[in-house]
């Protein structure tokens, strides 16, 4: 398996490139519009064919590159089943598996940050948590149908039941971290480690965070597959 973590500095967003080395079939998870040329350059250099552009949710902090990638490569745009994105090629369902040659990408419904949020487990070893779980943190729950209780359930019942050595690759990082493990987050994540559901909800309800700077343009654009 080829696995690359790419970064957009303006929005602190990670995009993930996954590919089967033998078949050269590839997928991008959470591409950023402004980084499409970078991503396609890398895909071309590696001799890959982009099969899927996959979203974890309808983003509020950046505009997706999926629409542009579809136009340039004819890949399929994949979104979670409850995402209000009518232009997507497919709405993936919980438990569904996408294949890239011999690489499997399993969709896991993890609502809470948004009501449509999905995460993806690649080859049972690499967990792409989107905005549900960050390294020593988690996504906010105060807009876009967010729900703190649902996010607690997603983290504890969908993530923390996986093997402790499962690698955690988040959708964003604001402190210079690149990856973690399930075992680490169980032990050291200050929002959820050794916290019950009520504790977590209280923490999330008192974050008092400012809105993402691009929320007014990003959400409607992403409901149109990144059309601006």
PDB file of C-alpha atoms in Angstrom:
ATOM      1  CA  UNK A   1       0.000   0.000   0.000  1.00  0.00           C
ATOM      2  CA  UNK A   2       1.085   3.517  -0.817  1.00  0.00           C
ATOM      3  CA  UNK A   3      -0.087   5.997   1.824  1.00  0.00           C
ATOM      4  CA  UNK A   4       0.701   9.720   1.858  1.00  0.00           C
ATOM      5  CA  UNK A   5      -0.383  12.489   4.210  1.00  0.00           C
ATOM      6  CA  UNK A   6      -0.671  15.919   2.555  1.00  0.00           C
ATOM      7  CA  UNK A   7      -1.242  19.257   4.296  1.00  0.00           C
ATOM      8  CA  UNK A   8      -3.000  22.534   3.510  1.00  0.00           C
ATOM      9  CA  UNK A   9      -1.412  25.190   5.696  1.00  0.00           C
ATOM     10  CA  UNK A  10      -4.180  27.788   5.383  1.00  0.00           C
ATOM     11  CA  UNK A  11      -6.917  25.524   6.761  1.00  0.00           C
ATOM     12  CA  UNK A  12      -4.753  23.031   8.700  1.00  0.00           C
ATOM     13  CA  UNK A  13      -6.359  20.257   6.658  1.00  0.00           C
ATOM     14  CA  UNK A  14      -4.848  16.838   6.002  1.00  0.00           C
ATOM     15  CA  UNK A  15      -5.609  15.140   2.694  1.00  0.00           C
ATOM     16  CA  UNK A  16      -4.743  11.461   2.342  1.00  0.00           C
ATOM     17  CA  UNK A  17      -3.569   9.694  -0.798  1.00  0.00           C
ATOM     18  CA  UNK A  18      -4.055   5.914  -0.762  1.00  0.00           C
ATOM     19  CA  UNK A  19      -3.087   3.581  -3.587  1.00  0.00           C
ATOM     20  CA  UNK A  20      -2.474  -0.035  -4.466  1.00  0.00           C
ATOM     21  CA  UNK A  21       1.146  -0.249  -5.616  1.00  0.00           C
ATOM     22  CA  UNK A  22       0.436  -3.063  -8.083  1.00  0.00           C
ATOM     23  CA  UNK A  23      -2.743  -1.856  -9.800  1.00  0.00           C
ATOM     24  CA  UNK A  24      -1.913   1.872  -9.373  1.00  0.00           C
ATOM     25  CA  UNK A  25      -5.531   2.594  -8.413  1.00  0.00           C
ATOM     26  CA  UNK A  26      -5.722   5.531  -5.993  1.00  0.00           C
ATOM     27  CA  UNK A  27      -8.085   7.518  -3.796  1.00  0.00           C
ATOM     28  CA  UNK A  28      -7.872  10.938  -2.188  1.00  0.00           C
ATOM     29  CA  UNK A  29      -9.667  11.552   1.108  1.00  0.00           C
ATOM     30  CA  UNK A  30     -10.736  15.127   1.919  1.00  0.00           C
ATOM     31  CA  UNK A  31      -9.006  16.982  -0.952  1.00  0.00           C
ATOM     32  CA  UNK A  32      -8.720  20.774  -0.769  1.00  0.00           C
ATOM     33  CA  UNK A  33      -9.593  22.869  -3.841  1.00  0.00           C
ATOM     34  CA  UNK A  34      -6.477  25.044  -3.667  1.00  0.00           C
ATOM     35  CA  UNK A  35      -4.244  21.942  -3.544  1.00  0.00           C
ATOM     36  CA  UNK A  36      -5.688  20.057  -6.530  1.00  0.00           C
ATOM     37  CA  UNK A  37      -2.720  20.874  -8.761  1.00  0.00           C
ATOM     38  CA  UNK A  38      -0.295  19.654  -6.088  1.00  0.00           C
ATOM     39  CA  UNK A  39      -2.232  16.430  -5.603  1.00  0.00           C
ATOM     40  CA  UNK A  40      -2.516  15.719  -9.322  1.00  0.00           C
ATOM     41  CA  UNK A  41       1.178  16.394  -9.829  1.00  0.00           C
ATOM     42  CA  UNK A  42       2.026  13.787  -7.179  1.00  0.00           C
ATOM     43  CA  UNK A  43      -0.468  11.298  -8.612  1.00  0.00           C
ATOM     44  CA  UNK A  44       1.072  11.756 -12.052  1.00  0.00           C
ATOM     45  CA  UNK A  45       4.622  11.415 -10.774  1.00  0.00           C
ATOM     46  CA  UNK A  46       3.736   8.150  -9.056  1.00  0.00           C
ATOM     47  CA  UNK A  47       1.954   6.792 -12.141  1.00  0.00           C
ATOM     48  CA  UNK A  48      -1.364   6.427 -10.346  1.00  0.00           C
ATOM     49  CA  UNK A  49      -4.956   6.552 -11.611  1.00  0.00           C
ATOM     50  CA  UNK A  50      -7.380   8.390  -9.342  1.00  0.00           C
ATOM     51  CA  UNK A  51     -10.453   6.206  -8.854  1.00  0.00           C
ATOM     52  CA  UNK A  52     -12.185   7.911  -5.913  1.00  0.00           C
ATOM     53  CA  UNK A  53     -12.322  11.294  -4.213  1.00  0.00           C
ATOM     54  CA  UNK A  54     -13.808  10.609  -0.789  1.00  0.00           C
ATOM     55  CA  UNK A  55     -15.261  13.007   1.790  1.00  0.00           C
ATOM     56  CA  UNK A  56     -15.545  12.452   5.528  1.00  0.00           C
ATOM     57  CA  UNK A  57     -18.320  15.084   5.752  1.00  0.00           C
ATOM     58  CA  UNK A  58     -19.533  18.407   4.374  1.00  0.00           C
ATOM     59  CA  UNK A  59     -16.693  20.657   5.465  1.00  0.00           C
ATOM     60  CA  UNK A  60     -17.136  24.123   6.939  1.00  0.00           C
ATOM     61  CA  UNK A  61     -13.481  25.208   6.935  1.00  0.00           C
ATOM     62  CA  UNK A  62     -12.340  24.563   3.361  1.00  0.00           C
ATOM     63  CA  UNK A  63     -13.776  24.011  -0.106  1.00  0.00           C
ATOM     64  CA  UNK A  64     -13.402  20.485  -1.375  1.00  0.00           C
ATOM     65  CA  UNK A  65     -11.359  19.670  -4.443  1.00  0.00           C
ATOM     66  CA  UNK A  66     -13.643  16.810  -5.452  1.00  0.00           C
ATOM     67  CA  UNK A  67     -15.503  18.694  -8.189  1.00  0.00           C
ATOM     68  CA  UNK A  68     -12.294  19.829  -9.866  1.00  0.00           C
ATOM     69  CA  UNK A  69     -10.747  16.372  -9.517  1.00  0.00           C
ATOM     70  CA  UNK A  70     -13.800  14.782 -11.132  1.00  0.00           C
ATOM     71  CA  UNK A  71     -13.578  17.202 -14.048  1.00  0.00           C
ATOM     72  CA  UNK A  72      -9.868  16.576 -14.598  1.00  0.00           C
ATOM     73  CA  UNK A  73      -9.620  12.829 -13.894  1.00  0.00           C
ATOM     74  CA  UNK A  74     -13.181  11.424 -14.173  1.00  0.00           C
ATOM     75  CA  UNK A  75     -12.834   9.902 -10.693  1.00  0.00           C
ATOM     76  CA  UNK A  76     -15.957   9.200  -8.634  1.00  0.00           C
ATOM     77  CA  UNK A  77     -16.964  11.599  -5.860  1.00  0.00           C
ATOM     78  CA  UNK A  78     -17.948   9.643  -2.733  1.00  0.00           C
ATOM     79  CA  UNK A  79     -19.785  11.179   0.252  1.00  0.00           C
ATOM     80  CA  UNK A  80     -21.428   9.765   3.422  1.00  0.00           C
ATOM     81  CA  UNK A  81     -24.967   8.482   3.051  1.00  0.00           C
ATOM     82  CA  UNK A  82     -26.654  11.361   4.930  1.00  0.00           C
ATOM     83  CA  UNK A  83     -24.613  14.158   3.341  1.00  0.00           C
ATOM     84  CA  UNK A  84     -26.805  16.653   1.480  1.00  0.00           C
ATOM     85  CA  UNK A  85     -24.654  16.566  -1.651  1.00  0.00           C
ATOM     86  CA  UNK A  86     -26.865  15.742  -4.624  1.00  0.00           C
ATOM     87  CA  UNK A  87     -24.032  16.090  -7.140  1.00  0.00           C
ATOM     88  CA  UNK A  88     -22.006  13.216  -5.644  1.00  0.00           C
ATOM     89  CA  UNK A  89     -21.525  10.097  -7.741  1.00  0.00           C
ATOM     90  CA  UNK A  90     -22.223   7.852  -4.760  1.00  0.00           C
ATOM     91  CA  UNK A  91     -23.421   8.057  -1.172  1.00  0.00           C
ATOM     92  CA  UNK A  92     -21.519   5.381   0.744  1.00  0.00           C
ATOM     93  CA  UNK A  93     -23.216   3.505   3.606  1.00  0.00           C
ATOM     94  CA  UNK A  94     -21.936   2.399   7.003  1.00  0.00           C
ATOM     95  CA  UNK A  95     -19.843  -0.752   6.701  1.00  0.00           C
ATOM     96  CA  UNK A  96     -19.431  -0.504   2.942  1.00  0.00           C
ATOM     97  CA  UNK A  97     -15.978  -1.283   1.567  1.00  0.00           C
ATOM     98  CA  UNK A  98     -14.325   0.459  -1.369  1.00  0.00           C
ATOM     99  CA  UNK A  99     -11.531  -1.462  -3.086  1.00  0.00           C
ATOM    100  CA  UNK A 100      -8.340  -0.143  -4.648  1.00  0.00           C
ATOM    101  CA  UNK A 101      -6.816  -3.300  -6.071  1.00  0.00           C
ATOM    102  CA  UNK A 102      -6.175  -5.314  -2.897  1.00  0.00           C
ATOM    103  CA  UNK A 103      -6.530  -2.307  -0.582  1.00  0.00           C
ATOM    104  CA  UNK A 104      -9.847  -2.044   1.276  1.00  0.00           C
ATOM    105  CA  UNK A 105     -11.307   1.182   2.630  1.00  0.00           C
ATOM    106  CA  UNK A 106     -14.112   0.530   5.118  1.00  0.00           C
ATOM    107  CA  UNK A 107     -16.677   3.261   5.788  1.00  0.00           C
ATOM    108  CA  UNK A 108     -17.571   3.813   9.454  1.00  0.00           C
ATOM    109  CA  UNK A 109     -20.470   6.080  10.430  1.00  0.00           C
ATOM    110  CA  UNK A 110     -19.195   8.414  13.158  1.00  0.00           C
ATOM    111  CA  UNK A 111     -21.780  11.182  13.663  1.00  0.00           C
ATOM    112  CA  UNK A 112     -21.322  13.937  16.201  1.00  0.00           C
ATOM    113  CA  UNK A 113     -19.175  16.618  14.586  1.00  0.00           C
ATOM    114  CA  UNK A 114     -21.880  16.611  11.927  1.00  0.00           C
ATOM    115  CA  UNK A 115     -24.832  14.265  11.592  1.00  0.00           C
ATOM    116  CA  UNK A 116     -23.410  12.800   8.372  1.00  0.00           C
ATOM    117  CA  UNK A 117     -19.771  12.298   9.402  1.00  0.00           C
ATOM    118  CA  UNK A 118     -17.950   9.146   8.262  1.00  0.00           C
ATOM    119  CA  UNK A 119     -14.468   7.849   9.031  1.00  0.00           C
ATOM    120  CA  UNK A 120     -12.503   5.320   6.996  1.00  0.00           C
ATOM    121  CA  UNK A 121     -10.447   2.307   8.092  1.00  0.00           C
ATOM    122  CA  UNK A 122      -7.816   1.407   5.506  1.00  0.00           C
ATOM    123  CA  UNK A 123      -6.570  -2.196   5.452  1.00  0.00           C
ATOM    124  CA  UNK A 124      -7.622  -2.510   9.097  1.00  0.00           C
ATOM    125  CA  UNK A 125      -4.522  -0.538  10.171  1.00  0.00           C
ATOM    126  CA  UNK A 126      -4.886   3.138   9.163  1.00  0.00           C
ATOM    127  CA  UNK A 127      -7.905   4.991  10.591  1.00  0.00           C
ATOM    128  CA  UNK A 128      -8.825   8.274   8.902  1.00  0.00           C
ATOM    129  CA  UNK A 129     -10.883   9.985  11.600  1.00  0.00           C
ATOM    130  CA  UNK A 130     -11.815  13.180   9.763  1.00  0.00           C
ATOM    131  CA  UNK A 131     -13.103  15.734  12.267  1.00  0.00           C
ATOM    132  CA  UNK A 132     -14.449  13.167  14.728  1.00  0.00           C
ATOM    133  CA  UNK A 133     -11.175  12.520  16.550  1.00  0.00           C
ATOM    134  CA  UNK A 134      -8.065  14.675  16.488  1.00  0.00           C
ATOM    135  CA  UNK A 135      -4.718  14.005  18.098  1.00  0.00           C
ATOM    136  CA  UNK A 136      -5.386  14.975  21.718  1.00  0.00           C
ATOM    137  CA  UNK A 137      -8.658  16.579  20.735  1.00  0.00           C
ATOM    138  CA  UNK A 138     -11.807  16.212  18.622  1.00  0.00           C
ATOM    139  CA  UNK A 139     -14.009  18.134  16.242  1.00  0.00           C
ATOM    140  CA  UNK A 140     -16.468  20.732  17.533  1.00  0.00           C
ATOM    141  CA  UNK A 141     -20.183  19.994  17.805  1.00  0.00           C
ATOM    142  CA  UNK A 142     -21.825  23.404  17.943  1.00  0.00           C
ATOM    143  CA  UNK A 143     -23.096  23.729  14.348  1.00  0.00           C
ATOM    144  CA  UNK A 144     -24.043  21.656  11.255  1.00  0.00           C
ATOM    145  CA  UNK A 145     -26.283  19.324  13.306  1.00  0.00           C
ATOM    146  CA  UNK A 146     -23.420  18.554  15.672  1.00  0.00           C
ATOM    147  CA  UNK A 147     -24.199  16.566  18.808  1.00  0.00           C
ATOM    148  CA  UNK A 148     -21.733  16.059  21.658  1.00  0.00           C
ATOM    149  CA  UNK A 149     -23.377  12.902  22.960  1.00  0.00           C
ATOM    150  CA  UNK A 150     -23.320  11.315  19.522  1.00  0.00           C
ATOM    151  CA  UNK A 151     -19.651  12.210  19.117  1.00  0.00           C
ATOM    152  CA  UNK A 152     -18.810  10.584  22.469  1.00  0.00           C
ATOM    153  CA  UNK A 153     -20.603   7.443  21.320  1.00  0.00           C
ATOM    154  CA  UNK A 154     -18.798   7.462  17.983  1.00  0.00           C
ATOM    155  CA  UNK A 155     -15.375   7.790  19.590  1.00  0.00           C
ATOM    156  CA  UNK A 156     -15.921   5.265  22.357  1.00  0.00           C
ATOM    157  CA  UNK A 157     -17.992   2.703  20.438  1.00  0.00           C
ATOM    158  CA  UNK A 158     -16.585   2.931  16.892  1.00  0.00           C
ATOM    159  CA  UNK A 159     -12.961   4.011  17.469  1.00  0.00           C
ATOM    160  CA  UNK A 160     -11.975   2.833  20.937  1.00  0.00           C
ATOM    161  CA  UNK A 161     -13.179  -0.705  20.216  1.00  0.00           C
ATOM    162  CA  UNK A 162     -10.453  -1.029  17.566  1.00  0.00           C
ATOM    163  CA  UNK A 163      -7.006  -2.418  18.331  1.00  0.00           C
ATOM    164  CA  UNK A 164      -4.824  -0.078  20.404  1.00  0.00           C
ATOM    165  CA  UNK A 165      -2.131  -0.124  17.718  1.00  0.00           C
ATOM    166  CA  UNK A 166      -4.512   1.165  15.018  1.00  0.00           C
ATOM    167  CA  UNK A 167      -2.926   4.274  13.504  1.00  0.00           C
ATOM    168  CA  UNK A 168      -4.964   7.476  13.842  1.00  0.00           C
ATOM    169  CA  UNK A 169      -4.764  10.015  11.009  1.00  0.00           C
ATOM    170  CA  UNK A 170      -7.003  13.054  11.671  1.00  0.00           C
ATOM    171  CA  UNK A 171      -8.588  15.461   9.226  1.00  0.00           C
ATOM    172  CA  UNK A 172      -6.881  18.455  10.849  1.00  0.00           C
ATOM    173  CA  UNK A 173      -4.107  19.286  13.246  1.00  0.00           C
ATOM    174  CA  UNK A 174      -3.312  22.660  14.774  1.00  0.00           C
ATOM    175  CA  UNK A 175      -0.275  21.735  16.888  1.00  0.00           C
ATOM    176  CA  UNK A 176       2.174  20.013  14.551  1.00  0.00           C
ATOM    177  CA  UNK A 177       1.145  16.394  15.157  1.00  0.00           C
ATOM    178  CA  UNK A 178       0.866  14.036  12.195  1.00  0.00           C
ATOM    179  CA  UNK A 179      -0.387  10.728  13.598  1.00  0.00           C
ATOM    180  CA  UNK A 180      -1.343   8.925  16.776  1.00  0.00           C
ATOM    181  CA  UNK A 181      -2.778   5.557  17.797  1.00  0.00           C
ATOM    182  CA  UNK A 182      -6.033   4.455  19.347  1.00  0.00           C
ATOM    183  CA  UNK A 183      -4.147   3.411  22.482  1.00  0.00           C
ATOM    184  CA  UNK A 184      -2.597   6.862  22.831  1.00  0.00           C
ATOM    185  CA  UNK A 185      -5.898   8.665  22.416  1.00  0.00           C
ATOM    186  CA  UNK A 186      -7.593   6.413  24.957  1.00  0.00           C
ATOM    187  CA  UNK A 187      -4.925   7.341  27.475  1.00  0.00           C
ATOM    188  CA  UNK A 188      -3.953  10.932  26.688  1.00  0.00           C
ATOM    189  CA  UNK A 189      -6.777  12.702  24.839  1.00  0.00           C
ATOM    190  CA  UNK A 190      -7.816  15.366  27.377  1.00  0.00           C
ATOM    191  CA  UNK A 191     -11.391  15.660  26.134  1.00  0.00           C
ATOM    192  CA  UNK A 192     -12.344  12.019  26.413  1.00  0.00           C
ATOM    193  CA  UNK A 193      -9.666  10.013  28.244  1.00  0.00           C
ATOM    194  CA  UNK A 194     -11.171   8.665  31.475  1.00  0.00           C
ATOM    195  CA  UNK A 195     -14.256  10.859  30.962  1.00  0.00           C
ATOM    196  CA  UNK A 196     -17.866   9.711  31.021  1.00  0.00           C
ATOM    197  CA  UNK A 197     -20.477  10.885  28.546  1.00  0.00           C
ATOM    198  CA  UNK A 198     -21.725  13.715  30.773  1.00  0.00           C
ATOM    199  CA  UNK A 199     -18.186  14.997  31.362  1.00  0.00           C
ATOM    200  CA  UNK A 200     -17.532  15.048  27.630  1.00  0.00           C
ATOM    201  CA  UNK A 201     -20.766  16.883  26.834  1.00  0.00           C
ATOM    202  CA  UNK A 202     -19.952  19.529  29.459  1.00  0.00           C
ATOM    203  CA  UNK A 203     -16.471  20.066  27.997  1.00  0.00           C
ATOM    204  CA  UNK A 204     -17.819  20.376  24.448  1.00  0.00           C
ATOM    205  CA  UNK A 205     -20.632  22.726  25.466  1.00  0.00           C
ATOM    206  CA  UNK A 206     -18.141  25.185  26.959  1.00  0.00           C
ATOM    207  CA  UNK A 207     -15.498  25.478  24.223  1.00  0.00           C
ATOM    208  CA  UNK A 208     -16.818  28.868  22.987  1.00  0.00           C
ATOM    209  CA  UNK A 209     -14.939  28.662  19.687  1.00  0.00           C
ATOM    210  CA  UNK A 210     -15.208  31.263  16.892  1.00  0.00           C
ATOM    211  CA  UNK A 211     -16.816  30.148  13.629  1.00  0.00           C
ATOM    212  CA  UNK A 212     -14.481  28.853  10.914  1.00  0.00           C
ATOM    213  CA  UNK A 213     -13.430  31.766   8.709  1.00  0.00           C
ATOM    214  CA  UNK A 214     -14.721  30.123   5.516  1.00  0.00           C
ATOM    215  CA  UNK A 215     -17.993  28.678   6.843  1.00  0.00           C
ATOM    216  CA  UNK A 216     -20.292  30.958   4.820  1.00  0.00           C
ATOM    217  CA  UNK A 217     -18.674  30.028   1.505  1.00  0.00           C
ATOM    218  CA  UNK A 218     -17.460  26.500   2.273  1.00  0.00           C
ATOM    219  CA  UNK A 219     -20.688  24.760   3.297  1.00  0.00           C
ATOM    220  CA  UNK A 220     -22.813  25.794   0.271  1.00  0.00           C
ATOM    221  CA  UNK A 221     -19.878  25.182  -2.097  1.00  0.00           C
ATOM    222  CA  UNK A 222     -19.279  21.719  -0.669  1.00  0.00           C
ATOM    223  CA  UNK A 223     -22.932  20.824  -1.064  1.00  0.00           C
ATOM    224  CA  UNK A 224     -22.231  21.429  -4.769  1.00  0.00           C
ATOM    225  CA  UNK A 225     -19.065  19.250  -4.776  1.00  0.00           C
ATOM    226  CA  UNK A 226     -16.811  22.286  -4.431  1.00  0.00           C
ATOM    227  CA  UNK A 227     -18.403  24.534  -7.044  1.00  0.00           C
ATOM    228  CA  UNK A 228     -17.780  28.207  -6.243  1.00  0.00           C
TER     229      UNK A 228
END
